[in-house]
Short mmCIF file of C-alpha atoms in Angstrom, two decimals:
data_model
loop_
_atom_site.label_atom_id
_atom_site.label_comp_id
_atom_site.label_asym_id
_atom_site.label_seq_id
_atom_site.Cartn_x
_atom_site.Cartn_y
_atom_site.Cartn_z
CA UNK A 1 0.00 0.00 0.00
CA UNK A 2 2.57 2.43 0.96
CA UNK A 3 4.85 1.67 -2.51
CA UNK A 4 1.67 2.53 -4.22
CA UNK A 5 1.00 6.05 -2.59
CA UNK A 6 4.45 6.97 -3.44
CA UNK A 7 4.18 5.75 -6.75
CA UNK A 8 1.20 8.31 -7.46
CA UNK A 9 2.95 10.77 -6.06
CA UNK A 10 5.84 10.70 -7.90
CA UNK A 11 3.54 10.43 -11.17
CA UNK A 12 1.65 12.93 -10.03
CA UNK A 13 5.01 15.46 -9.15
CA UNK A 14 6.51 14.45 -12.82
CA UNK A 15 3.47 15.11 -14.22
CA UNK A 16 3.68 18.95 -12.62
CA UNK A 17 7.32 19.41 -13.79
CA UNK A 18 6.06 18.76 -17.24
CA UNK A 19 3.45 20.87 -16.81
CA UNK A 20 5.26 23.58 -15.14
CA UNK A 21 8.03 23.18 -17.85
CA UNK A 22 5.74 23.63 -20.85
CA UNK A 23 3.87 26.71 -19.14
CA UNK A 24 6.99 28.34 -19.05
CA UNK A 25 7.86 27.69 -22.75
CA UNK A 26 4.00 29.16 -23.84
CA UNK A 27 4.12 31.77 -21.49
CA UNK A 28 8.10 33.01 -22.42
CA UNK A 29 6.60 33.04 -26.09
CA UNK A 30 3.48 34.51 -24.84
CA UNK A 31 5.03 37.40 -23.61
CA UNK A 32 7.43 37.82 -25.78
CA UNK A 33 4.41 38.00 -28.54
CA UNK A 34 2.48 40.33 -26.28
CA UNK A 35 5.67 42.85 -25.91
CA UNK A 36 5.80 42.89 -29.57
CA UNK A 37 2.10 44.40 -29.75
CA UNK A 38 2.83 47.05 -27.13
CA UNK A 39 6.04 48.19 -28.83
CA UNK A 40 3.89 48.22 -32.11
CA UNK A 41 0.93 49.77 -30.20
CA UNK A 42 3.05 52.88 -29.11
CA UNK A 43 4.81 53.31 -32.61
CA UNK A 44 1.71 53.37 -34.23
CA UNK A 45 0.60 56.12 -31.44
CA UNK A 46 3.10 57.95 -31.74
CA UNK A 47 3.42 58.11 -35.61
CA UNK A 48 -0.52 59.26 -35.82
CA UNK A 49 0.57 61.80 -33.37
CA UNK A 50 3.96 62.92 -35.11
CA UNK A 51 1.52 62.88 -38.53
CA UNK A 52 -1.69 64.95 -36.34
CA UNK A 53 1.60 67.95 -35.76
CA UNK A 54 2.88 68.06 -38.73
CA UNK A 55 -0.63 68.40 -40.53
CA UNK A 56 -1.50 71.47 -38.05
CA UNK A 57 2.43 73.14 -38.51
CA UNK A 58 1.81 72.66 -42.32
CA UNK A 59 -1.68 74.82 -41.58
CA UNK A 60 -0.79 76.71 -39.36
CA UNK A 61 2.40 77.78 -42.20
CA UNK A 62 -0.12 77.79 -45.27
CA UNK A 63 -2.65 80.21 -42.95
CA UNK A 64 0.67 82.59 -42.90
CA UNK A 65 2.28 82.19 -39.74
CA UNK A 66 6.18 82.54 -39.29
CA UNK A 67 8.12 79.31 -37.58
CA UNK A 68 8.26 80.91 -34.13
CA UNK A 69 4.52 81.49 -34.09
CA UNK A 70 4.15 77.68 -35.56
CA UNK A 71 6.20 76.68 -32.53
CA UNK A 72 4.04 78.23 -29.86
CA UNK A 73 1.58 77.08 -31.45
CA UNK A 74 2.39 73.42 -30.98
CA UNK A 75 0.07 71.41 -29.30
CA UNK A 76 1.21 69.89 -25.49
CA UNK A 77 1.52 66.59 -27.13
CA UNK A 78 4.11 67.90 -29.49
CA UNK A 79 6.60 67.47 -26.10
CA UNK A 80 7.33 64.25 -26.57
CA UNK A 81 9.06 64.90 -30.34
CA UNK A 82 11.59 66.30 -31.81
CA UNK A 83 10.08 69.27 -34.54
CA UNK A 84 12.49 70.22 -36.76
CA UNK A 85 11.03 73.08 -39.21
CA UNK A 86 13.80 74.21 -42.28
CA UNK A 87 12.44 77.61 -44.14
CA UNK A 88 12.99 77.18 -47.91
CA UNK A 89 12.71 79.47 -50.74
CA UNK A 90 12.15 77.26 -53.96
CA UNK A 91 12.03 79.63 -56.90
CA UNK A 92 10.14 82.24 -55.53
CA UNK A 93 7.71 79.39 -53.41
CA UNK A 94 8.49 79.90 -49.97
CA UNK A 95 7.88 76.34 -48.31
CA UNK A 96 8.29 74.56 -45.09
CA UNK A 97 10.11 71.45 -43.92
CA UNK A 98 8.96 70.03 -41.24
CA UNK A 99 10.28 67.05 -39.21
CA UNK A 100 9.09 64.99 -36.96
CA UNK A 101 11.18 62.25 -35.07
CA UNK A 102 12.32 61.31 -31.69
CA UNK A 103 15.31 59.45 -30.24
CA UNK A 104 14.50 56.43 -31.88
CA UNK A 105 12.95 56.71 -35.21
CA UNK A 106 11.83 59.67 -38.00
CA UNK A 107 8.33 59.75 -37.84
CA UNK A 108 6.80 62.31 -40.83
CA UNK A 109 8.98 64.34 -43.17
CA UNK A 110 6.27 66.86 -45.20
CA UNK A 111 7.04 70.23 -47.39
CA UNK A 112 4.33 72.77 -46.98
CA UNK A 113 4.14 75.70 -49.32
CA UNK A 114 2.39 78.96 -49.20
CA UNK A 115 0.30 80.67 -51.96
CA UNK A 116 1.59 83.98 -53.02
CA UNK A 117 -0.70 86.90 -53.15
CA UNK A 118 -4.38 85.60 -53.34
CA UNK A 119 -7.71 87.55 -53.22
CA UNK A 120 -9.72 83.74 -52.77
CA UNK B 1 -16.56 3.62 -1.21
CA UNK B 2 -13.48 4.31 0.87
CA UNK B 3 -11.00 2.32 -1.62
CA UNK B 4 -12.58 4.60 -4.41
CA UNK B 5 -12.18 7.76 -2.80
CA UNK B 6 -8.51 7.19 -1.99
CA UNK B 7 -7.87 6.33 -5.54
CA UNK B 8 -8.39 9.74 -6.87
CA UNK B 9 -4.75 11.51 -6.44
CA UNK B 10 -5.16 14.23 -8.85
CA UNK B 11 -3.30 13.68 -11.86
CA UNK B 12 -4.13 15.24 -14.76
CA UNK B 13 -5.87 18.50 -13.10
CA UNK B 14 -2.59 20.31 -12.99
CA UNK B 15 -1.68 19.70 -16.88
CA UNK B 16 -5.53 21.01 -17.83
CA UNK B 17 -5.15 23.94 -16.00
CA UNK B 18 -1.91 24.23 -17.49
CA UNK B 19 -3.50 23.64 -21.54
CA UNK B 20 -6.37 25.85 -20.64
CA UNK B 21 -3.81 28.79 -19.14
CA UNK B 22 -1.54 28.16 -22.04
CA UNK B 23 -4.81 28.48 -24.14
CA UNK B 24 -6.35 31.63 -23.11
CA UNK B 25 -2.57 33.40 -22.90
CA UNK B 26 -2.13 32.67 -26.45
CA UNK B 27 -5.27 33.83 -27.48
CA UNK B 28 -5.10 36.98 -26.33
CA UNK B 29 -1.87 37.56 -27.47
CA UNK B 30 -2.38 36.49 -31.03
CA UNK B 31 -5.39 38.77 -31.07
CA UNK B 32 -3.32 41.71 -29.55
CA UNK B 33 -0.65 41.17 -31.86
CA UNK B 34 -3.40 41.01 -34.70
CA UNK B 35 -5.01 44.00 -33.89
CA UNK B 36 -1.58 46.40 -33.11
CA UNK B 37 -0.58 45.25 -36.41
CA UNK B 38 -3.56 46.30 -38.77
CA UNK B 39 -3.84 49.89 -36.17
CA UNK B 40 -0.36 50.37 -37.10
CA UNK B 41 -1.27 49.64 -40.97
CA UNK B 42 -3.65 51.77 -41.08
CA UNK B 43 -1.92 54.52 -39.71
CA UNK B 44 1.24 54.05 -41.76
CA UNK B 45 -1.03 54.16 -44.88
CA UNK B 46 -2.69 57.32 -43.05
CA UNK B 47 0.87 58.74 -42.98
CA UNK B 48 1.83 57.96 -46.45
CA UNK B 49 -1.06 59.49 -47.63
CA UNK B 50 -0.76 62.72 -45.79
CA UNK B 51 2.62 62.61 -47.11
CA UNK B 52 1.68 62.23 -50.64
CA UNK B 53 -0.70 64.97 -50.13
CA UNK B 54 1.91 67.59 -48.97
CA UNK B 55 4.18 66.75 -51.19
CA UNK B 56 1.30 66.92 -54.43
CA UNK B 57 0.28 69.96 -52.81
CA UNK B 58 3.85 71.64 -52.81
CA UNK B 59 4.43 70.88 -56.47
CA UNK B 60 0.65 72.50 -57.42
CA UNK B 61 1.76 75.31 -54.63
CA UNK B 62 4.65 75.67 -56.67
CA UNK B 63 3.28 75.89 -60.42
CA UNK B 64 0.41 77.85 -58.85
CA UNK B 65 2.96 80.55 -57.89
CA UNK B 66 4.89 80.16 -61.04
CA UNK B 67 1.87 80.49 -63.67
CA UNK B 68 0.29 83.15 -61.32
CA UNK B 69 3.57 85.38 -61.61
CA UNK B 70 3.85 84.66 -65.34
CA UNK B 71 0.45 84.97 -66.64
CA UNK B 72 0.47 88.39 -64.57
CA UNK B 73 3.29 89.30 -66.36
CA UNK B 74 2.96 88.10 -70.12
CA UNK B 75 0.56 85.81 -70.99
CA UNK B 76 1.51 84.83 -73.74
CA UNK B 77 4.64 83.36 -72.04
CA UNK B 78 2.28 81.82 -69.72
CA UNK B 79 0.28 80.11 -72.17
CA UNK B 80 4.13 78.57 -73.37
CA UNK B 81 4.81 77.62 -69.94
CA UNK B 82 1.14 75.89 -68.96
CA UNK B 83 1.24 74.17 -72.00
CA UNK B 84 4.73 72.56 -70.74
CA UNK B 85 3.45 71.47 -67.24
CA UNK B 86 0.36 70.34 -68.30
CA UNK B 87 -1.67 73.04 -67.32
CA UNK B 88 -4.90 74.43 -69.09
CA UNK B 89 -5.24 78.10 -69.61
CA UNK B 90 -8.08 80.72 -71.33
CA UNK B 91 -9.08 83.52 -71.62
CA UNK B 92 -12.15 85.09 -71.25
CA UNK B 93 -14.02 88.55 -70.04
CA UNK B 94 -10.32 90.20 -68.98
CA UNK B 95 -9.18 87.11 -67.20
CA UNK B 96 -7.32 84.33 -67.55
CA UNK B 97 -8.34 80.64 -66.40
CA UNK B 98 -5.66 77.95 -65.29
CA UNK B 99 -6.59 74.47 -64.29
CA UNK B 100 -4.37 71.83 -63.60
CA UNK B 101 -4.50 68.51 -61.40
CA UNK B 102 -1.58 66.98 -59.39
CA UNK B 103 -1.74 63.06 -58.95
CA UNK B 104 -1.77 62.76 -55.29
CA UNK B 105 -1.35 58.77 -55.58
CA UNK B 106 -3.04 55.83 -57.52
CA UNK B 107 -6.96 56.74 -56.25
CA UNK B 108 -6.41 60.46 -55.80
CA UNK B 109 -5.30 63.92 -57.31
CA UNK B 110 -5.70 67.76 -56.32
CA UNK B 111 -7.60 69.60 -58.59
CA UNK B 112 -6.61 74.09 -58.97
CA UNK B 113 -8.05 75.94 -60.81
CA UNK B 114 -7.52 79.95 -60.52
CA UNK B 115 -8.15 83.21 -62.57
CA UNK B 116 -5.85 86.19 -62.95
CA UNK B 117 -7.25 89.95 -63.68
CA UNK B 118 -5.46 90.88 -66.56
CA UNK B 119 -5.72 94.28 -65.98
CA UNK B 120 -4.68 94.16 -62.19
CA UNK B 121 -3.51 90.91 -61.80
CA UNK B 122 -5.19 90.04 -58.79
CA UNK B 123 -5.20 86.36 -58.59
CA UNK B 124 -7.84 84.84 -57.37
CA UNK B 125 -8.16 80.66 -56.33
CA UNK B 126 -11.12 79.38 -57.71
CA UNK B 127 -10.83 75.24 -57.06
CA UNK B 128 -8.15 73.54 -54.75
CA UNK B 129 -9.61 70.27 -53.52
CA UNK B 130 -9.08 66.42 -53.64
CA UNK B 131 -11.17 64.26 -56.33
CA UNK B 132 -11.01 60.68 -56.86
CA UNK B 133 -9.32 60.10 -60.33
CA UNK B 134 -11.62 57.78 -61.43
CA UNK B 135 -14.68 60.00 -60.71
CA UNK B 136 -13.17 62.68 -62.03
CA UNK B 137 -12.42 60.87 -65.19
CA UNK B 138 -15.70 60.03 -65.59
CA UNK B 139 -17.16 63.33 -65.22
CA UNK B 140 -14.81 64.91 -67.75
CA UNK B 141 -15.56 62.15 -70.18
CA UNK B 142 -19.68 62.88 -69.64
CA UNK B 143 -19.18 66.30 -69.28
CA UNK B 144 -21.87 66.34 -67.07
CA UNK B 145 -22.30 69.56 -64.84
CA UNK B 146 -20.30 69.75 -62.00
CA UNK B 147 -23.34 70.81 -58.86
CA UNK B 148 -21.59 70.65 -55.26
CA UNK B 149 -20.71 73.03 -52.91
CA UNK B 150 -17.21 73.40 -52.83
CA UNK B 151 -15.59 76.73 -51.83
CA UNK B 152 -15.19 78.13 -55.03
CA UNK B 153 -16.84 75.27 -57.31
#
């Protein structure tokens, strides 16, 4: 009787280990899958963010404003990136660059340019 | 009864937990994983678009300013230099019509159009807006009338 009992038990204690040994495996894959998604989750945050600023800069340039008033302008979220704005004069077209990026990667790279002279 | 009841040891519970732990985590990760990538798909395409936008809207920006100056100037070296960047330009009642498109990318392009007082040159921008190429196509090839309400339309 008592050779039996310890017979179970030792099935049953393998058994765990197996068990336990497997979870890990699924849950170390798991994880790593589920890191994956937030890393991707915040890029994809961030780059609808970096592309939300650089649409308004672009506006806010078109509607006339210089780049010092485009920079105060810059919404709070704007904190978190690196704006980068580059006045050029192309042939008589004066035009934006405007940059946005942060440590790790280059997010948007847009030219806005502004009408000349309009009555409409 | 009491023979029975000693039998039962539980082996096996721990390993179904286990599958059905193992189970759930994975589904919920694959699904995560699934949806982060088609959000950031979406928004990449969102970005590229934007960024073919900007950068269709420069170039019109650009021969907007160009033909504007010119046709201001001499027209008749406008009408040379419209006719080399595709643009359409007339005449009519002292001022001069230009309309051109930009392709924007395969489903879209920006559509200008804007008249210039020949006698003071004020420049005025009659059409600057997005159109789906194919609808557009289609309208220019029924030449039906155009009826919205765009600013300037």
């Amino acid at each position: 009787m008592k050779k039996q009992t310890r017979s179970k038990s030792g099935v049953f204690l393998m058994e765990l280990l197996i068990s336990i040994g497997i979870f890990s495996v699924c849950a170390a894959v798991c994880i790593h899958l589920l890191a994956v998604a937030e890393s991707e989750r915040r890029y994809s945050e961030n780059l609808n963010t970096a592309v939300n600023i650089a649409a308004a800069c672009a506006d806010s340039f078109k509607s006339g404003n210089d780049i010092e008033q485009i920079k105060n302008e810059l919404p709070k979220e704007a904190k978190s990136f690196r704006c980068t704005f580059t006045m050029v004069d192309d042939g008589g077209t004066q035009a934006l660059d405007i940059m946005i990026s942060d440590d790790a990667n280059e997010y948007i790279h847009i030219k806005a340019a502004r009408k000349g002279d309009t009555d409409g | 009864m009491d023979k029975k009841r000693n039998g039962f040891s539980g082996t096996g519970i721990s390993l179904l937990v286990i599958v059905f732990a193992v189970l759930a985590l994975t589904i919920f990760s694959v699904l995560s994983l699934m949806t982060t990538r088609q959000q950031l798909s979406l928004t990449k395409k969102s970005a590229a678009t934007q960024e073919a936008y900007y950068d269709a809207e420069y170039k019109a920006t650009k021969k907007f300013n160009e033909l504007s100056r010119l046709i201001s100037n001499d027209y008749e070296a406008a009408a040379d230099a419209a006719e080399s960047c595709n643009a359409a330009l007339t005449k009519s009642d002292g001022y001069a019509v230009c309309s051109f498109s930009e392709r924007i990318n395969e489903k879209m392009m920006l559509i200008c159009e804007f008249s210039v007082s020949l006698g003071d040159g004020k420049v005025n921008v009659n059409k600057w807006y997005c159109a789906n190429i194919e609808a557009e196509e289609e309208t220019t090839e029924t030449s039906r009338p155009q009826i919205s309400n765009r600013p300037g339309a």
